[in-house]
Short mmCIF file of C-alpha atoms in Angstrom, two decimals:
data_model
loop_
_atom_site.label_atom_id
_atom_site.label_comp_id
_atom_site.label_asym_id
_atom_site.label_seq_id
_atom_site.Cartn_x
_atom_site.Cartn_y
_atom_site.Cartn_z
CA MET A 1 233.23 176.26 87.36
CA ASN A 2 231.61 175.84 90.74
CA ASP A 3 230.69 172.17 90.52
CA PHE A 4 228.94 170.85 93.62
CA SER A 5 231.21 169.06 96.05
CA THR A 6 230.74 167.63 99.51
CA SER A 7 232.94 165.59 101.79
CA THR A 8 232.67 163.56 104.95
CA THR A 9 235.09 161.58 107.05
CA ILE A 10 233.99 158.04 107.79
CA ASP A 11 235.33 155.88 110.60
CA GLY A 12 236.57 153.03 108.41
CA SER A 13 239.36 151.96 106.13
CA PRO A 14 239.42 152.97 102.45
CA ALA A 15 238.49 149.35 101.59
CA GLU A 16 235.42 149.46 103.86
CA VAL A 17 234.30 152.85 102.54
CA PHE A 18 234.93 151.80 98.93
CA ALA A 19 232.77 148.71 99.43
CA ALA A 20 230.00 150.87 100.90
CA ILE A 21 230.10 153.28 97.92
CA LEU A 22 229.69 150.34 95.52
CA ASP A 23 226.66 149.17 97.58
CA THR A 24 224.46 151.93 96.16
CA ARG A 25 221.27 150.14 97.24
CA GLY A 26 222.48 150.34 100.83
CA TRP A 27 222.92 154.12 100.93
CA TRP A 28 221.32 155.81 97.88
CA ASN A 29 218.24 153.95 96.64
CA THR A 30 216.93 150.47 97.35
CA ALA A 31 215.17 150.37 93.96
CA ILE A 32 218.36 150.61 91.90
CA GLU A 33 218.27 148.18 88.99
CA GLY A 34 221.44 146.95 87.31
CA PRO A 35 225.03 146.35 88.34
CA THR A 36 226.90 149.19 90.04
CA ALA A 37 230.43 147.92 90.68
CA HIS A 38 232.28 147.54 87.38
CA VAL A 39 233.30 149.81 84.52
CA GLY A 40 230.71 149.83 81.74
CA ALA A 41 227.86 148.78 84.01
CA GLU A 42 224.66 150.82 83.87
CA PHE A 43 222.17 151.21 86.66
CA GLY A 44 219.13 153.31 87.30
CA PHE A 45 216.20 153.97 89.53
CA GLU A 46 212.98 155.90 89.74
CA VAL A 47 211.45 157.68 92.69
CA ALA A 48 207.79 157.85 91.66
CA GLY A 49 206.79 161.33 90.59
CA LEU A 50 210.18 162.89 91.45
CA HIS A 51 213.31 161.51 89.83
CA ARG A 52 214.34 158.96 87.24
CA THR A 53 217.96 158.39 86.23
CA ARG A 54 220.32 156.01 84.40
CA ILE A 55 224.03 156.08 85.20
CA ARG A 56 227.06 154.39 83.63
CA VAL A 57 230.07 153.40 85.76
CA THR A 58 233.15 154.86 84.03
CA GLU A 59 235.90 154.26 86.60
CA VAL A 60 236.45 151.92 89.52
CA SER A 61 239.87 152.26 91.17
CA PRO A 62 239.71 150.04 94.26
CA ASN A 63 239.87 151.91 97.55
CA GLN A 64 240.57 155.23 95.75
CA ARG A 65 237.98 156.43 93.25
CA VAL A 66 234.63 155.71 91.60
CA GLU A 67 233.27 157.72 88.69
CA TRP A 68 229.83 157.68 87.09
CA LEU A 69 228.40 159.34 83.98
CA VAL A 70 224.72 160.35 83.99
CA VAL A 71 223.30 159.13 80.67
CA GLU A 72 219.59 159.81 81.29
CA ASN A 73 217.81 161.92 83.88
CA GLU A 74 214.41 163.40 84.57
CA PHE A 75 213.16 165.49 87.49
CA SER A 76 209.55 166.45 88.16
CA PHE A 77 210.73 169.63 89.89
CA THR A 78 212.67 171.25 87.03
CA THR A 79 211.61 172.63 83.68
CA ASP A 80 215.09 172.02 82.22
CA GLN A 81 215.22 168.25 81.75
CA SER A 82 218.84 168.39 80.58
CA GLU A 83 220.08 168.97 84.12
CA TRP A 84 222.37 166.12 85.22
CA VAL A 85 222.58 164.58 81.72
CA GLY A 86 226.28 164.30 80.89
CA ASP A 87 227.35 165.10 84.47
CA ARG A 88 230.22 163.15 86.00
CA ILE A 89 229.76 162.08 89.62
CA VAL A 90 233.12 161.35 91.24
CA PHE A 91 233.87 159.77 94.61
CA GLU A 92 237.48 160.17 95.78
CA LEU A 93 238.76 158.47 98.92
CA GLN A 94 241.62 159.69 101.07
CA PRO A 95 242.85 157.84 104.17
CA THR A 96 243.16 160.08 107.24
CA HIS A 97 244.07 159.60 110.88
CA ASP A 98 240.29 159.62 111.61
CA GLY A 99 239.36 157.03 108.98
CA THR A 100 238.65 157.81 105.33
CA THR A 101 237.52 161.08 103.81
CA VAL A 102 235.10 160.78 100.91
CA ASN A 103 234.97 163.70 98.50
CA LEU A 104 232.01 163.65 96.13
CA THR A 105 231.97 166.07 93.21
CA GLN A 106 229.19 166.28 90.67
CA HIS A 107 230.82 167.91 87.67
CA GLY A 108 227.99 169.84 86.04
CA LEU A 109 225.81 170.48 89.10
CA MET A 110 226.23 174.20 89.75
CA PRO A 111 224.53 177.01 91.67
CA GLY A 112 221.84 178.64 89.58
CA GLN A 113 220.48 175.38 88.20
CA GLU A 114 216.88 174.57 89.08
CA CYS A 115 217.78 171.37 90.92
CA TYR A 116 220.82 172.75 92.76
CA ASP A 117 219.22 173.33 96.18
CA VAL A 118 217.29 170.04 96.21
CA CYS A 119 220.16 168.03 94.71
CA SER A 120 222.96 169.49 96.85
CA ASN A 121 220.91 168.90 100.00
CA ALA A 122 220.20 165.35 98.84
CA TRP A 123 223.90 164.63 98.20
CA ASN A 124 224.80 166.07 101.62
CA PHE A 125 222.28 163.69 103.18
CA PHE A 126 223.15 160.59 101.15
CA VAL A 127 226.95 161.00 101.46
CA GLY A 128 227.21 162.70 104.86
CA GLU A 129 224.63 160.57 106.62
CA SER A 130 223.43 157.52 104.71
CA LEU A 131 226.77 156.40 103.23
CA ARG A 132 228.53 157.10 106.52
CA LEU A 133 225.99 155.03 108.46
CA LEU A 134 226.28 152.16 105.98
CA ALA A 135 230.08 152.13 106.19
CA GLU A 136 230.25 152.54 109.97
CA HIS A 137 227.24 150.54 111.14
CA GLY A 138 226.18 148.37 108.20
CA GLN A 139 222.85 150.18 107.67
CA GLY A 140 222.33 153.34 105.63
CA LYS A 141 219.20 155.44 105.04
CA PRO A 142 218.59 154.89 101.32
CA GLU A 143 215.64 156.17 99.36
CA SER A 144 213.09 153.81 97.82
CA ASN A 145 210.91 154.04 94.74
CA THR A 146 208.16 155.60 96.88
CA GLY A 147 210.20 158.62 98.05
CA GLN A 148 210.19 158.32 101.82
CA ALA A 149 213.70 159.57 102.70
CA GLU A 150 214.28 163.14 103.88
CA PRO A 151 215.53 164.51 100.51
CA ALA A 152 212.27 163.43 98.82
CA LYS A 153 210.32 165.88 101.00
CA ARG A 154 212.38 168.77 99.61
CA ALA A 155 212.00 167.48 96.06
CA ARG A 156 208.21 167.18 96.48
CA ALA A 157 208.01 170.75 97.80
CA ALA A 158 210.01 171.94 94.76
CA ALA A 159 207.77 169.94 92.41
CA ASP A 160 204.68 171.41 94.05
CA ALA A 161 206.08 174.93 93.72
CA LEU A 162 206.89 174.36 90.05
CA GLY A 163 203.36 173.03 89.47
CA GLN A 164 201.82 176.06 91.20
CA LYS A 165 204.01 178.37 89.16
CA ALA A 166 202.92 176.66 85.92
CA ALA A 167 199.26 176.70 86.95
CA SER A 168 199.37 180.43 87.64
CA GLY A 169 201.05 181.09 84.28
CA SER A 170 204.20 182.53 85.90
CA THR A 171 207.60 181.96 84.39
#
């Protein structure tokens, strides 16, 4: 399998980076509802007209690993609404001489899926930029429920293209 994976090195200790990962509202989406930091917790959010998801926390190993299970998901820019459902999203932390490397793997997100380009670019932004900024400077670049962050522009373009394709009767 070619599950999507991305990594970034953050100037901070594993404890600082771990705390930032658990602060999902600070780097991923300010509209997240529900607890995000303990096993069994479920949280979710909606970006109006683009993305709605519910995620269960399945592992929290302090300063080492966080794992989520996607239990519900809906994109406006895919015809296959099963994408992401059942996927495991895993954050693994490794201390380095430069700080802490975060490896994110979404088990189930693979090339060829409708959302792959939009979703992989979004993860690269949210992990490589927003999470890093939150951990290093105390302020990330999270999305909101209105879809103003950079990845939302790509998702809107994909949704528009899908709508045009449907309107023209193409498959």
